[in-house]
Amino acid sequence: MRACHKKSLGLIVLSGLVLALFYVWSPGTSSGVDIQPRQRSEIHELLERKALNAISDYPDITYNIKEDVACRLARNTCVCLADKESFRLPFANLLFPRVWAHKLDLAFLKKHPDPEGVKQHRAQEYSSFQKRSYNPADVPILAEANSPLQYPTQGVEVRPLKTIIIPGLGLKEKTRPNHTVYLTATQGTFDVAATVGMVSVKGEGEKHMILSSPLLSALNKQLQFVTYTNTVFHPSTAETVQFATEGHQSFFTIKVGHRIIPKLYNSGYQREYNISAIVTIATKTFLRYDKLKELIDSIRQYYPTVTIVIADDNEHPQQVTGPHIEHYIMPFGKGWFAGRNLAVSQVTTKYVLWVDDDFIFTANTKLENMVDILEKTTLDLVGGAVREATGYTATYRHTISVEEGGEEGDCLHFRKGYHHVIEGFPNCVVADAVINFFMGRTYKVQQVGFDPRLARRGHLEFFIDALGYLHIGSCHDVIVNHTSKIHLPWTKTESQKAYEKFRYTSSSSESDLYNEIFYFKNRFKCMTSN
Ligand SMILES: *[C@@H]1O[C@H](CO)[C@@H](O)[C@H](O)[C@H]1NC(C)=O
Ligand SMILES: *[C@@H]1O[C@H](CO)[C@@H](O)[C@H](O)[C@H]1NC(C)=O
Ligand SMILES: *[C@@H]1O[C@H](CO)[C@@H](O)[C@H](O)[C@H]1NC(C)=O
């Protein structure tokens, strides 16, 4: 059943490397399929008890709390409080932006016909989300003092249903008549890939294996051949192994998972950045063909062959043609995020640049700078700056943080600002949310996606979904012009008036939708911002 190469095994063990040895298993050897929510095993209860014991040690020793440090620790700070209005001065809000707070639970539940029902439903959905995303590798493990056991603390990985040699197992203790170690697993079995004389092995091919020998060196040699086989299929989880000897226990995890398959873009070798080969410009248009045409013309001045993808949900779509233009017509009024989703889904280049249809490229719209920082750093997305007709330039940088708030939901905090400047790029900073003029790694932006329910407006919602997935930066030296939002009424065209009517009417059903998305989908109870 197995194909095991004795010779290569010898080499592997000799070389003393940490590595994985795979056996080929025929289908059907797995003993189960892990589609049930993962149960907490006895091992995890044991771990929890040990952690609690460690905390309650030395109860009679006194201590003094250092306020300035302790207050930085996350305590129950998920409270929905706005800043008090302290003074009224012109522009005070610009200089010292006040924090406002929005109680999402109140706002959403008071309008809901069945608030208790919706709370319960959210709790159920959240509990099954937690079960699905639970990973045994996240459980804290304490290593005891003076343990004679040697084992790998991290970095051991096995592919689902495959076998590896567990590297680094050993026992260092005084000579005794009989040396014994125990191994216990929950989602796989142990075995030995070679046998060593004077060592007794019990429980080969089982979840619990005991090795013993009167000779410590023989036992340690035998431990070099211990294998672990994952038997419960799950594409991404972890095994917690218990490794013990008389009077000592240790725990370590083996990651179980497929290899992450990369998504690489073959853009051709280039000495200088060839924007047409690596960037696609995506936009969404609605009722503003005049603006769209200005945008396309301005892009063509600087980037004549870059592909432009346009998502269009007009009621009476007009033709938008030209070389390197892809025009996708959507059902009428599908909306803002649906259009972003569609446009971004069609991009085949490494990077996608998002622009609004009322932007104008200028000599300062240097896409090369955005490509450069994405190529040279680990950033996934970088925002630029938008210059209003008044000359004011905005980068719209924000940080986002989430504080745990228990059963009622968590708190979401937006603040103007950024985390830090990026070394080597003095015009750029790291933030959590940026302006709607940004370039991103296409597959990462596609992974996060744009919630198509956000029809009329939506921007920060994308960055909430991206929190923890995308590494985001913002550079103020890549500037696009914004054709004025504020037009004098007598200069407005009919289509501008229609657009504004559509975009800026915020109905109550619309704000209900935003409350629902924050309250239910993202499970927040409160949002604060400044
Ligand atoms: C050593 O101890 C283990 C566990 O107590 C036992 O199973 C094993 O038979 C003993 N071996 C020898 C050689 O005494
Ligand atoms: C840049 O990329 C485009 C599109 O892939 C290609 O047609 C063009 O020849 C490239 N230009 C250079 C200078 O390599
Ligand atoms: C861009 O905006 C600046 C500042 O308002 C203005 O001086 C410049 O002429 C604009 N460029 C274009 C191409 O519209």
PDB file of N, CA and C in Angstrom, residues 366-402:
ATOM      1  N   LYS A 366       0.994  59.889 -12.149  1.00  0.00           N
ATOM      2  CA  LYS A 366       2.106  58.999 -12.508  1.00  0.00           C
ATOM      3  C   LYS A 366       1.827  57.605 -11.978  1.00  0.00           C
ATOM      4  N   LEU A 367       1.221  56.789 -12.831  1.00  0.00           N
ATOM      5  CA  LEU A 367       0.900  55.428 -12.385  1.00  0.00           C
ATOM      6  C   LEU A 367       2.171  54.629 -12.091  1.00  0.00           C
ATOM      7  N   GLU A 368       3.272  55.007 -12.750  1.00  0.00           N
ATOM      8  CA  GLU A 368       4.552  54.319 -12.509  1.00  0.00           C
ATOM      9  C   GLU A 368       4.935  54.348 -11.028  1.00  0.00           C
ATOM     10  N   ASN A 369       4.627  55.479 -10.366  1.00  0.00           N
ATOM     11  CA  ASN A 369       4.977  55.579  -8.945  1.00  0.00           C
ATOM     12  C   ASN A 369       4.205  54.571  -8.106  1.00  0.00           C
ATOM     13  N   MET A 370       2.922  54.371  -8.470  1.00  0.00           N
ATOM     14  CA  MET A 370       2.119  53.400  -7.719  1.00  0.00           C
ATOM     15  C   MET A 370       2.631  51.989  -7.981  1.00  0.00           C
ATOM     16  N   VAL A 371       2.929  51.690  -9.239  1.00  0.00           N
ATOM     17  CA  VAL A 371       3.469  50.370  -9.573  1.00  0.00           C
ATOM     18  C   VAL A 371       4.773  50.146  -8.814  1.00  0.00           C
ATOM     19  N   ASP A 372       5.600  51.180  -8.763  1.00  0.00           N
ATOM     20  CA  ASP A 372       6.909  51.052  -8.135  1.00  0.00           C
ATOM     21  C   ASP A 372       6.790  50.641  -6.671  1.00  0.00           C
ATOM     22  N   ILE A 373       5.893  51.296  -5.940  1.00  0.00           N
ATOM     23  CA  ILE A 373       5.803  50.969  -4.510  1.00  0.00           C
ATOM     24  C   ILE A 373       5.170  49.587  -4.318  1.00  0.00           C
ATOM     25  N   LEU A 374       4.231  49.226  -5.198  1.00  0.00           N
ATOM     26  CA  LEU A 374       3.637  47.894  -5.086  1.00  0.00           C
ATOM     27  C   LEU A 374       4.658  46.805  -5.421  1.00  0.00           C
ATOM     28  N   GLU A 375       5.546  47.114  -6.375  1.00  0.00           N
ATOM     29  CA  GLU A 375       6.566  46.134  -6.746  1.00  0.00           C
ATOM     30  C   GLU A 375       7.627  45.984  -5.664  1.00  0.00           C
ATOM     31  N   LYS A 376       7.927  47.078  -4.965  1.00  0.00           N
ATOM     32  CA  LYS A 376       9.083  47.046  -4.060  1.00  0.00           C
ATOM     33  C   LYS A 376       8.731  46.838  -2.596  1.00  0.00           C
ATOM     34  N   THR A 377       7.465  46.796  -2.267  1.00  0.00           N
ATOM     35  CA  THR A 377       7.070  46.597  -0.867  1.00  0.00           C
ATOM     36  C   THR A 377       6.066  45.453  -0.799  1.00  0.00           C
ATOM     37  N   THR A 378       5.588  45.172   0.399  1.00  0.00           N
ATOM     38  CA  THR A 378       4.567  44.129   0.536  1.00  0.00           C
ATOM     39  C   THR A 378       3.160  44.710   0.461  1.00  0.00           C
ATOM     40  N   LEU A 379       3.032  45.983   0.120  1.00  0.00           N
ATOM     41  CA  LEU A 379       1.697  46.574   0.018  1.00  0.00           C
ATOM     42  C   LEU A 379       0.873  45.853  -1.053  1.00  0.00           C
ATOM     43  N   ASP A 380      -0.444  45.738  -0.802  1.00  0.00           N
ATOM     44  CA  ASP A 380      -1.350  45.151  -1.788  1.00  0.00           C
ATOM     45  C   ASP A 380      -2.139  46.220  -2.514  1.00  0.00           C
ATOM     46  N   LEU A 381      -2.237  47.390  -1.887  1.00  0.00           N
ATOM     47  CA  LEU A 381      -3.078  48.435  -2.463  1.00  0.00           C
ATOM     48  C   LEU A 381      -2.490  49.771  -2.059  1.00  0.00           C
ATOM     49  N   VAL A 382      -2.459  50.716  -2.996  1.00  0.00           N
ATOM     50  CA  VAL A 382      -1.927  52.032  -2.655  1.00  0.00           C
ATOM     51  C   VAL A 382      -2.851  53.113  -3.210  1.00  0.00           C
ATOM     52  N   GLY A 383      -3.216  54.040  -2.348  1.00  0.00           N
ATOM     53  CA  GLY A 383      -4.094  55.127  -2.755  1.00  0.00           C
ATOM     54  C   GLY A 383      -3.268  56.319  -3.202  1.00  0.00           C
ATOM     55  N   GLY A 384      -3.867  57.180  -4.021  1.00  0.00           N
ATOM     56  CA  GLY A 384      -3.208  58.399  -4.453  1.00  0.00           C
ATOM     57  C   GLY A 384      -3.901  59.593  -3.839  1.00  0.00           C
ATOM     58  N   ALA A 385      -3.830  60.715  -4.545  1.00  0.00           N
ATOM     59  CA  ALA A 385      -4.471  61.933  -4.057  1.00  0.00           C
ATOM     60  C   ALA A 385      -5.403  62.462  -5.147  1.00  0.00           C
ATOM     61  N   VAL A 386      -6.478  63.102  -4.715  1.00  0.00           N
ATOM     62  CA  VAL A 386      -7.440  63.672  -5.650  1.00  0.00           C
ATOM     63  C   VAL A 386      -7.477  65.184  -5.448  1.00  0.00           C
ATOM     64  N   ARG A 387      -7.248  65.911  -6.559  1.00  0.00           N
ATOM     65  CA  ARG A 387      -7.221  67.374  -6.469  1.00  0.00           C
ATOM     66  C   ARG A 387      -8.562  67.923  -6.941  1.00  0.00           C
ATOM     67  N   GLU A 388      -9.199  68.646  -6.032  1.00  0.00           N
ATOM     68  CA  GLU A 388     -10.483  69.277  -6.376  1.00  0.00           C
ATOM     69  C   GLU A 388     -10.215  70.516  -7.218  1.00  0.00           C
ATOM     70  N   ALA A 389     -11.254  71.002  -7.879  1.00  0.00           N
ATOM     71  CA  ALA A 389     -11.100  72.183  -8.731  1.00  0.00           C
ATOM     72  C   ALA A 389     -10.646  73.391  -7.921  1.00  0.00           C
ATOM     73  N   THR A 390     -10.981  73.391  -6.631  1.00  0.00           N
ATOM     74  CA  THR A 390     -10.564  74.493  -5.772  1.00  0.00           C
ATOM     75  C   THR A 390      -9.059  74.473  -5.518  1.00  0.00           C
ATOM     76  N   GLY A 391      -8.385  73.375  -5.905  1.00  0.00           N
ATOM     77  CA  GLY A 391      -6.963  73.255  -5.657  1.00  0.00           C
ATOM     78  C   GLY A 391      -6.661  72.407  -4.441  1.00  0.00           C
ATOM     79  N   TYR A 392      -7.711  72.116  -3.629  1.00  0.00           N
ATOM     80  CA  TYR A 392      -7.536  71.316  -2.427  1.00  0.00           C
ATOM     81  C   TYR A 392      -7.266  69.855  -2.818  1.00  0.00           C
ATOM     82  N   THR A 393      -6.245  69.265  -2.204  1.00  0.00           N
ATOM     83  CA  THR A 393      -5.898  67.884  -2.539  1.00  0.00           C
ATOM     84  C   THR A 393      -6.200  66.973  -1.356  1.00  0.00           C
ATOM     85  N   ALA A 394      -6.933  65.890  -1.617  1.00  0.00           N
ATOM     86  CA  ALA A 394      -7.344  64.988  -0.539  1.00  0.00           C
ATOM     87  C   ALA A 394      -6.719  63.616  -0.713  1.00  0.00           C
ATOM     88  N   THR A 395      -6.297  63.020   0.411  1.00  0.00           N
ATOM     89  CA  THR A 395      -5.823  61.633   0.360  1.00  0.00           C
ATOM     90  C   THR A 395      -6.742  60.709   1.150  1.00  0.00           C
ATOM     91  N   TYR A 396      -7.538  61.286   2.024  1.00  0.00           N
ATOM     92  CA  TYR A 396      -8.581  60.564   2.743  1.00  0.00           C
ATOM     93  C   TYR A 396      -8.033  59.332   3.460  1.00  0.00           C
ATOM     94  N   ARG A 397      -6.984  59.531   4.251  1.00  0.00           N
ATOM     95  CA  ARG A 397      -6.393  58.390   4.958  1.00  0.00           C
ATOM     96  C   ARG A 397      -7.120  58.154   6.271  1.00  0.00           C
ATOM     97  N   HIS A 398      -7.362  56.896   6.553  1.00  0.00           N
ATOM     98  CA  HIS A 398      -8.032  56.536   7.806  1.00  0.00           C
ATOM     99  C   HIS A 398      -7.376  55.309   8.406  1.00  0.00           C
ATOM    100  N   THR A 399      -7.475  55.215   9.722  1.00  0.00           N
ATOM    101  CA  THR A 399      -7.135  53.944  10.364  1.00  0.00           C
ATOM    102  C   THR A 399      -8.442  53.327  10.863  1.00  0.00           C
ATOM    103  N   ILE A 400      -8.454  52.036  10.913  1.00  0.00           N
ATOM    104  CA  ILE A 400      -9.648  51.318  11.368  1.00  0.00           C
ATOM    105  C   ILE A 400      -9.213  50.406  12.506  1.00  0.00           C
ATOM    106  N   SER A 401      -9.973  50.393  13.585  1.00  0.00           N
ATOM    107  CA  SER A 401      -9.693  49.385  14.605  1.00  0.00           C
ATOM    108  C   SER A 401     -11.006  48.809  15.095  1.00  0.00           C
ATOM    109  N   VAL A 402     -10.938  47.569  15.536  1.00  0.00           N
ATOM    110  CA  VAL A 402     -12.129  46.880  16.003  1.00  0.00           C
ATOM    111  C   VAL A 402     -11.864  46.416  17.419  1.00  0.00           C
TER     112      VAL A 402
END
